[in-house]
Coordinates of N, CA and C in Angstrom, one line a residue:
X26 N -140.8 -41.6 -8.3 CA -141.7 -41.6 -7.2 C -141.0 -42.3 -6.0
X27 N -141.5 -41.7 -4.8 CA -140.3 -42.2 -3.7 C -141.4 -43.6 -3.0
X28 N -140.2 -44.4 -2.4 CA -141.1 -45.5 -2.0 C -141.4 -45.4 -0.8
X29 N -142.8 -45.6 -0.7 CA -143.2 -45.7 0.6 C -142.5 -46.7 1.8
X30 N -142.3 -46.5 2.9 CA -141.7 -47.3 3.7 C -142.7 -47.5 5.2
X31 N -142.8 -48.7 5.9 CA -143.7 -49.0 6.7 C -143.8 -47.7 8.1
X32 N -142.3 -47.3 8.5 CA -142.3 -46.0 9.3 C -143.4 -45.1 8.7
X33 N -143.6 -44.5 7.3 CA -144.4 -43.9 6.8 C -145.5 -43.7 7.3
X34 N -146.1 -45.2 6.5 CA -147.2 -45.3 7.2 C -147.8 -45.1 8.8
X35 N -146.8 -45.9 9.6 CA -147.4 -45.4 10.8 C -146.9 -44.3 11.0
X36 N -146.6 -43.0 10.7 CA -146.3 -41.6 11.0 C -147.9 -41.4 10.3
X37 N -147.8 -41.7 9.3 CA -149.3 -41.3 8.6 C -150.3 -41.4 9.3
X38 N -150.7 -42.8 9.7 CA -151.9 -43.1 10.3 C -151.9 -42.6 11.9
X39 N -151.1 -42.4 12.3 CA -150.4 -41.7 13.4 C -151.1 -40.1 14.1
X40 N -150.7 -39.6 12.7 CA -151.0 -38.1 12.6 C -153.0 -38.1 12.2
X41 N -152.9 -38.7 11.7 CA -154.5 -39.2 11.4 C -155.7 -39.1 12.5
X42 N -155.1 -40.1 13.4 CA -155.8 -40.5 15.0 C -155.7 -39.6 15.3
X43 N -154.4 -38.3 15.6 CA -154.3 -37.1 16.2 C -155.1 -36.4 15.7
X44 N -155.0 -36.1 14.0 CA -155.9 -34.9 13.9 C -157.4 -35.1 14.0
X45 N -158.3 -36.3 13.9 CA -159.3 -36.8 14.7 C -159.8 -36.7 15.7
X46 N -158.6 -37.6 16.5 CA -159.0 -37.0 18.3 C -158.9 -35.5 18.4
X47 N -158.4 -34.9 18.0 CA -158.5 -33.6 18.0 C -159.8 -32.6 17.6
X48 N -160.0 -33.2 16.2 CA -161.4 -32.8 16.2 C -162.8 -33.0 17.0
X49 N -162.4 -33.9 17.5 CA -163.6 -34.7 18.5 C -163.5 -33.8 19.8
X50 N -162.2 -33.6 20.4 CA -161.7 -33.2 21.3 C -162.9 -31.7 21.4
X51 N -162.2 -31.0 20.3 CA -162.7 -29.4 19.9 C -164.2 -29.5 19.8
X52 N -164.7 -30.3 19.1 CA -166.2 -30.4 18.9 C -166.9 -30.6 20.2
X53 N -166.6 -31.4 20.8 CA -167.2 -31.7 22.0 C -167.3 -30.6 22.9
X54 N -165.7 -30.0 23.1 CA -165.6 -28.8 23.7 C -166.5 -27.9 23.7
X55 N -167.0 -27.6 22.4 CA -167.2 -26.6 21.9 C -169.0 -26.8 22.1
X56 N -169.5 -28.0 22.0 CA -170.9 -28.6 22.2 C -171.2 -28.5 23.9
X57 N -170.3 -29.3 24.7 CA -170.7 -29.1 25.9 C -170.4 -27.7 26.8
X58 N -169.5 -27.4 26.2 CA -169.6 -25.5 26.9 C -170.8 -24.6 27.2
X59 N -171.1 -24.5 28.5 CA -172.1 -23.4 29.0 C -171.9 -22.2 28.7
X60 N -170.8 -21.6 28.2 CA -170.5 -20.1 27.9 C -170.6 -19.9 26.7
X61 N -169.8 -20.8 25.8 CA -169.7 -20.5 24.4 C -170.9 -20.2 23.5
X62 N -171.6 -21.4 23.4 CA -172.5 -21.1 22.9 C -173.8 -21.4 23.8
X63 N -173.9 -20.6 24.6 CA -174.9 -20.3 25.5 C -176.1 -20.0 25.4
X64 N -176.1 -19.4 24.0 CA -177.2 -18.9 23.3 C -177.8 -20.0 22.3
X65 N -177.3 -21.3 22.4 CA -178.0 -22.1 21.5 C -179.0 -22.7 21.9
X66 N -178.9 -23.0 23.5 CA -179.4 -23.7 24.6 C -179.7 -25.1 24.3
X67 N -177.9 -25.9 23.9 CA -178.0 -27.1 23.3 C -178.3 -27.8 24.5
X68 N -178.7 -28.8 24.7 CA -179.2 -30.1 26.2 C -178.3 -30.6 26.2
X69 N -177.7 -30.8 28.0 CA -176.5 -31.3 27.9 C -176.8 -32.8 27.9
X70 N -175.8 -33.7 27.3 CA -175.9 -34.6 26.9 C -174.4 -35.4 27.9
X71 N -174.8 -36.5 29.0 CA -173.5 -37.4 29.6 C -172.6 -37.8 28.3
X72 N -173.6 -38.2 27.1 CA -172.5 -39.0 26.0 C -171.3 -38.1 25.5
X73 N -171.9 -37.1 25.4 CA -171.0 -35.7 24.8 C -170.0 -35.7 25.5
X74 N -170.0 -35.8 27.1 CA -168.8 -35.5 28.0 C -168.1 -36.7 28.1
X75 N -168.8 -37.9 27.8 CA -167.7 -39.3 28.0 C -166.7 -39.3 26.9
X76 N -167.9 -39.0 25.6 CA -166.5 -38.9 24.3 C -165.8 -37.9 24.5
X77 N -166.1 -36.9 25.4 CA -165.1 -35.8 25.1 C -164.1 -36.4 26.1
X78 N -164.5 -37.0 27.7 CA -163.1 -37.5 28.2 C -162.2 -38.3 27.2
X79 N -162.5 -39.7 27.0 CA -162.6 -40.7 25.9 C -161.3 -39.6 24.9
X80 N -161.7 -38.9 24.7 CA -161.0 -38.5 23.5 C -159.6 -37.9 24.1
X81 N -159.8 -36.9 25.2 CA -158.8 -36.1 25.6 C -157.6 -37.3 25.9
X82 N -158.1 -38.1 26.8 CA -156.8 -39.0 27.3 C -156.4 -39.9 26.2
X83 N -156.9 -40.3 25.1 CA -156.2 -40.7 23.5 C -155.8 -39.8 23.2
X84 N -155.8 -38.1 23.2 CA -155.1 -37.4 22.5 C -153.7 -37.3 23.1
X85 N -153.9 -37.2 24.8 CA -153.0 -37.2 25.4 C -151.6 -38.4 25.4
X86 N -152.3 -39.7 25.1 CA -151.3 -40.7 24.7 C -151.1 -41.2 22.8
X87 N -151.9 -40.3 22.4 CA -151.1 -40.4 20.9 C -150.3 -39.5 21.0
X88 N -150.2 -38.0 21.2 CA -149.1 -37.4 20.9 C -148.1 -38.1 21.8
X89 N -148.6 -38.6 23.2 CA -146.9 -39.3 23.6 C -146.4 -40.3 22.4
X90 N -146.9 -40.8 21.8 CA -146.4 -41.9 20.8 C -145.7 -41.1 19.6
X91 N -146.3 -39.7 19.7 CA -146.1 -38.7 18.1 C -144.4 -38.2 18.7
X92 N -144.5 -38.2 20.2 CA -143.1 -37.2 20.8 C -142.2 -38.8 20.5
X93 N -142.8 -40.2 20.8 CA -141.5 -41.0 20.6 C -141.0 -41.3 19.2
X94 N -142.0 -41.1 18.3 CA -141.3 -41.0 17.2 C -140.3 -39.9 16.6
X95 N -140.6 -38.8 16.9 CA -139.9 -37.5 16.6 C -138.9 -37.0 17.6
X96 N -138.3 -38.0 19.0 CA -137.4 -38.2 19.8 C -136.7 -37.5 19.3
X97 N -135.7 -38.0 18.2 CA -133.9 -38.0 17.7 C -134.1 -37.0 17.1
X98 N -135.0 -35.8 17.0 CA -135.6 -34.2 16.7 C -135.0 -33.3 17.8
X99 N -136.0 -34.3 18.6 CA -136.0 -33.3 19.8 C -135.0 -33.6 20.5
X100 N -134.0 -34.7 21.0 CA -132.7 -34.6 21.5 C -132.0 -34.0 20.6
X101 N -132.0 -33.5 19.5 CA -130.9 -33.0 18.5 C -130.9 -31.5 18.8
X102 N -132.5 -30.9 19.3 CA -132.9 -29.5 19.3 C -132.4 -29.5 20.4
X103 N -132.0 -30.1 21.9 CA -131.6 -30.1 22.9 C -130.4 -29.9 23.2
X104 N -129.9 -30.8 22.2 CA -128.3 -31.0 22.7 C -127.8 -29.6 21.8
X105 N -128.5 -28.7 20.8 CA -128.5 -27.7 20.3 C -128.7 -26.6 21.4
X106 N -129.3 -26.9 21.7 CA -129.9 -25.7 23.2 C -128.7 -25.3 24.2
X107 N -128.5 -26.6 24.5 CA -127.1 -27.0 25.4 C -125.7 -26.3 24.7
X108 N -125.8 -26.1 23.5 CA -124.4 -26.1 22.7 C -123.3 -27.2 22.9
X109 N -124.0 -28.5 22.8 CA -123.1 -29.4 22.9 C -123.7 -30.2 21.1
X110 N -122.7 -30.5 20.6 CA -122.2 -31.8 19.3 C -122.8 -33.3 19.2
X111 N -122.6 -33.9 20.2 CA -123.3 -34.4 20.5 C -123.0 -35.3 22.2
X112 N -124.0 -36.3 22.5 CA -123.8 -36.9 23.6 C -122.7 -37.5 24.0
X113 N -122.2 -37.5 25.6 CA -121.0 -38.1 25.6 C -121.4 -39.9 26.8
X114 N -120.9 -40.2 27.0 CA -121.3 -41.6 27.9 C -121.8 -41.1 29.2
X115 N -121.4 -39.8 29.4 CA -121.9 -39.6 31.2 C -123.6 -39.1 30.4
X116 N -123.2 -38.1 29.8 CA -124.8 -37.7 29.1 C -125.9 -38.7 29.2
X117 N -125.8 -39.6 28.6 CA -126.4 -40.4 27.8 C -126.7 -41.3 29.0
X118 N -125.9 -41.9 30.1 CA -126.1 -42.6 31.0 C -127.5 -41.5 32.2
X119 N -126.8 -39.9 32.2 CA -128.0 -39.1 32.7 C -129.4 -39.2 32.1
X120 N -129.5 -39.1 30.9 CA -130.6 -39.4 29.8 C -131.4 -40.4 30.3
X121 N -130.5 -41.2 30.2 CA -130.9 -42.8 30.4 C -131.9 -43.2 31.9
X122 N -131.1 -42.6 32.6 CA -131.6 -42.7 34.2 C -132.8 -41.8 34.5
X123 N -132.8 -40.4 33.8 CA -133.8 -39.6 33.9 C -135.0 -40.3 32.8
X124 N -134.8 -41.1 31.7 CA -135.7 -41.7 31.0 C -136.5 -42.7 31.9
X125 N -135.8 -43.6 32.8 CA -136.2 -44.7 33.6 C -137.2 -44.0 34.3
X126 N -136.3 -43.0 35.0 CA -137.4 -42.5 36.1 C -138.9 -42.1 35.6
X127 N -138.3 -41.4 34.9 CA -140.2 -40.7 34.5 C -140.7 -42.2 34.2
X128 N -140.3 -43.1 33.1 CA -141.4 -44.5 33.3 C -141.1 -45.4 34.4
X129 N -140.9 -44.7 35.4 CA -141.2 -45.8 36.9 C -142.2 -44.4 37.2
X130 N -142.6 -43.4 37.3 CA -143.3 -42.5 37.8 C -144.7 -42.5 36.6
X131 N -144.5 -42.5 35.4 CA -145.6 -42.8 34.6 C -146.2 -43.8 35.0
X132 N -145.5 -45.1 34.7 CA -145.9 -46.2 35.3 C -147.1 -46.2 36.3
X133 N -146.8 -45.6 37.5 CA -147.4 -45.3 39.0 C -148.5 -44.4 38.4
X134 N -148.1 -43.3 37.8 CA -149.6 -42.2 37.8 C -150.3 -42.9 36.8
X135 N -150.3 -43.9 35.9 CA -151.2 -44.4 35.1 C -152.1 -44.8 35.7
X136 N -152.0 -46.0 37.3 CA -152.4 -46.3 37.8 C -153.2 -45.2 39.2
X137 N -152.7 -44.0 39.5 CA -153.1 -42.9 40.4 C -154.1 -42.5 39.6
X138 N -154.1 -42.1 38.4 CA -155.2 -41.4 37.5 C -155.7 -42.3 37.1
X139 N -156.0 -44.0 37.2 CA -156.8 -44.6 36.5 C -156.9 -44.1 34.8
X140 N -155.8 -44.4 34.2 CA -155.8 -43.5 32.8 C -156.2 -44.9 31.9
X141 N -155.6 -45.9 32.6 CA -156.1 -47.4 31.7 C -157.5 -47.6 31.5
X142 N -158.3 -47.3 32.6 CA -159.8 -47.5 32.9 C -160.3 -46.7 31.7
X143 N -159.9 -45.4 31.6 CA -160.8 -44.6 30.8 C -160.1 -44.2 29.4
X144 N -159.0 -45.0 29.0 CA -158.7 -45.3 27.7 C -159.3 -46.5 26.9
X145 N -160.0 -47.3 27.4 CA -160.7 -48.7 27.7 C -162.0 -48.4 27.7
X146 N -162.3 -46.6 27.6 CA -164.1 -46.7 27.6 C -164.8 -47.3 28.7
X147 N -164.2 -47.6 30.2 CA -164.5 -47.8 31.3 C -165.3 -47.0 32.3
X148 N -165.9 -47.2 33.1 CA -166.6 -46.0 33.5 C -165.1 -46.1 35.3
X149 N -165.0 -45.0 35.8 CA -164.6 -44.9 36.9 C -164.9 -43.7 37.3
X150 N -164.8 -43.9 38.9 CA -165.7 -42.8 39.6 C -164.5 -42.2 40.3
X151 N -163.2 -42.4 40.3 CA -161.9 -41.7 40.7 C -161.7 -40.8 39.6
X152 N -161.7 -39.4 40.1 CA -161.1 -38.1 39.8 C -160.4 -37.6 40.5
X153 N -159.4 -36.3 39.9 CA -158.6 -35.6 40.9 C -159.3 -34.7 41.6
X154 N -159.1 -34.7 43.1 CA -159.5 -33.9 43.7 C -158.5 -32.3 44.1
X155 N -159.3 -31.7 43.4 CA -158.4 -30.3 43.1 C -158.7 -29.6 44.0
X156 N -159.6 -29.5 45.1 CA -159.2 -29.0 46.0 C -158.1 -28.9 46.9
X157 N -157.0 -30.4 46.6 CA -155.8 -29.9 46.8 C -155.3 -29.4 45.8
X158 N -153.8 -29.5 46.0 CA -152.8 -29.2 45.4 C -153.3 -29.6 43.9
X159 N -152.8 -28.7 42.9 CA -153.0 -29.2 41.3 C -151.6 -29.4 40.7
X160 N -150.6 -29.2 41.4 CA -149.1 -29.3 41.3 C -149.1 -30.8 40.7
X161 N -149.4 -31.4 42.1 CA -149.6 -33.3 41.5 C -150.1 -33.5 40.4
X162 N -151.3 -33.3 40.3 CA -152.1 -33.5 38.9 C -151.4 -33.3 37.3
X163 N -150.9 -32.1 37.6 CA -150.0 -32.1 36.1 C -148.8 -33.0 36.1
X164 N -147.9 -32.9 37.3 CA -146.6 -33.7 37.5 C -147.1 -35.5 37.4
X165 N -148.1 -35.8 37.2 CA -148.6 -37.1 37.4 C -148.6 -36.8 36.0
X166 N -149.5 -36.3 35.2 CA -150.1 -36.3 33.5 C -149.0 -35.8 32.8
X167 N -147.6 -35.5 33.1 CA -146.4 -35.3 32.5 C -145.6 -36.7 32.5
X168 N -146.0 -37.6 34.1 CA -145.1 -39.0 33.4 C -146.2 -40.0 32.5
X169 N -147.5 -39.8 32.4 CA -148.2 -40.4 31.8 C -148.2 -40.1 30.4
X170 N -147.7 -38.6 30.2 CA -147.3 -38.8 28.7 C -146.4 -39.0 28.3
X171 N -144.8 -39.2 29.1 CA -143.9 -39.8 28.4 C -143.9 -41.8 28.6
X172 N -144.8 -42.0 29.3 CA -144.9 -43.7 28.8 C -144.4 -43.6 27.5
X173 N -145.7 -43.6 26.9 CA -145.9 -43.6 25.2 C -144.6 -43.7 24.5
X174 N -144.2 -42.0 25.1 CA -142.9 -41.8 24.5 C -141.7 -41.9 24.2
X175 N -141.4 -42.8 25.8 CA -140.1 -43.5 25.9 C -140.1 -45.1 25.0
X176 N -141.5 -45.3 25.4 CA -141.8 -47.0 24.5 C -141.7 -47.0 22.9
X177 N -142.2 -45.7 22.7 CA -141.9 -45.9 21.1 C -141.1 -45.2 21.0
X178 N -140.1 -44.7 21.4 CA -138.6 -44.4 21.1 C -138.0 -45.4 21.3
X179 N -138.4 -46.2 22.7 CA -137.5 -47.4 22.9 C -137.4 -48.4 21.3
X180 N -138.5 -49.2 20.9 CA -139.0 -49.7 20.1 C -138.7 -49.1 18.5
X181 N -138.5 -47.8 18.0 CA -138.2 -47.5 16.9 C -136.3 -47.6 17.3
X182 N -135.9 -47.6 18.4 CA -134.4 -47.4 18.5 C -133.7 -48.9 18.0
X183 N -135.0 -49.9 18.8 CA -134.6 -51.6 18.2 C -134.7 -51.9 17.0
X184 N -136.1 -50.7 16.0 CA -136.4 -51.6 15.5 C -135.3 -51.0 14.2
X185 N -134.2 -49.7 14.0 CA -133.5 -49.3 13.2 C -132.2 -50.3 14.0
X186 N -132.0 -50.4 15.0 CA -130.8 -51.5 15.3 C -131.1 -52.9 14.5
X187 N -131.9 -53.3 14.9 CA -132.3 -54.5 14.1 C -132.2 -54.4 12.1
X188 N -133.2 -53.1 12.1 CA -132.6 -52.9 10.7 C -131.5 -52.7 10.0
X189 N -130.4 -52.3 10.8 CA -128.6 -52.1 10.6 C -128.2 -53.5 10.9
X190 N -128.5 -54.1 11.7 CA -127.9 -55.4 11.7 C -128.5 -56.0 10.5
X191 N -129.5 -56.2 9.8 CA -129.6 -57.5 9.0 C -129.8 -56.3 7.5
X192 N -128.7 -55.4 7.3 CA -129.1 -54.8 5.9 C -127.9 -55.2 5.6
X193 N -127.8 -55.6 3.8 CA -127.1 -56.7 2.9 C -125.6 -56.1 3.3
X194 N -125.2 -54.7 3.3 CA -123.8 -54.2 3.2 C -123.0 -54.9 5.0
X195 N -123.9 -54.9 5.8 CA -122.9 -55.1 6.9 C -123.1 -56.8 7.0
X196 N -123.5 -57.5 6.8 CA -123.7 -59.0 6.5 C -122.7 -59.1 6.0
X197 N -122.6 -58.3 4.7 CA -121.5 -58.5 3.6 C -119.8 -58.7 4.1
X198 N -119.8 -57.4 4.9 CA -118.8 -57.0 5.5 C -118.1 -58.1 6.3

């Protein structure tokens, strides 16, 4: 029997909250929709639409946390894309810089979209106003999901560096 290890778990519990928020997501969807089931003539309910925001913007920042764990996947499928072996120092310095940026731009749109407020079950009365442009709106909700994802790649990158440094064979060495 293989041993469980603590990454496990949080992959486990991880995928958990996803497939959860997900369900909540769909349900709600599916409850407060005027079209769908239109024929049930369910009463709309404010609570239904808060859990259903409530939920979207956790689904939207757990899977950033799901993309930082499964990173060294997806740079592998990348640098496969590219037909490159692997990264070289100029690469990796581009990576690096284009990593910054999106969390100096996440950073900002967390605060533009008030995404804190309403992960926190806060009430706020700022929305996007779509009568402009909706270009911004997604390009804002694209650096807001790699927060997540650069942090817990950053963080699982320390926490296997840390693990190589104190495992018995290179001490030994």
């Amino acid at each position: 029997m293989a041993s469980t290890t603590s990454g496990d778990v949080v992959r486990v519990v991880l995928h958990i909250s996803l497939i959860v928020n997900m369900a909540v997501l769909l349900i709600t969807s599916v409850v407060i929709s005027k079209s769908v089931f239109a024929w049930l003539l369910i009463p709309d309910s404010i609570y239904l639409r808060e859990i259903h925001w409530f939920s979207a913007y956790w689904v939207m920042f757990v899977t950033g946390i799901h993309v930082g764990l499964h990173w060294e996947r997806l740079r592998a499928s990348l640098l496969n894309l590219l037909g490159l072996r692997s990264t070289n120092p100029v690469l990796r310095a581009i990576f690096l810089a284009l990593g910054a940026a999106f969390l100096q731009q996440g950073v900002a749109s967390f605060q533009t979209l008030g995404v804190w407020t309403k992960l926190t079950f806060n009430y706020s009365l700022d929305f996007w106003d779509f009568t402009a442009s909706v270009a911004p709106f997604f390009g804002h909700w694209l650096a807001v999901f790699t927060v997540p994802a650069i942090i817990t790649h950053s963080l699982m990158a320390i926490w296997r560096w840390a693990g190589l440094r104190n495992s018995p064979s290179i001490r030994e060495a």
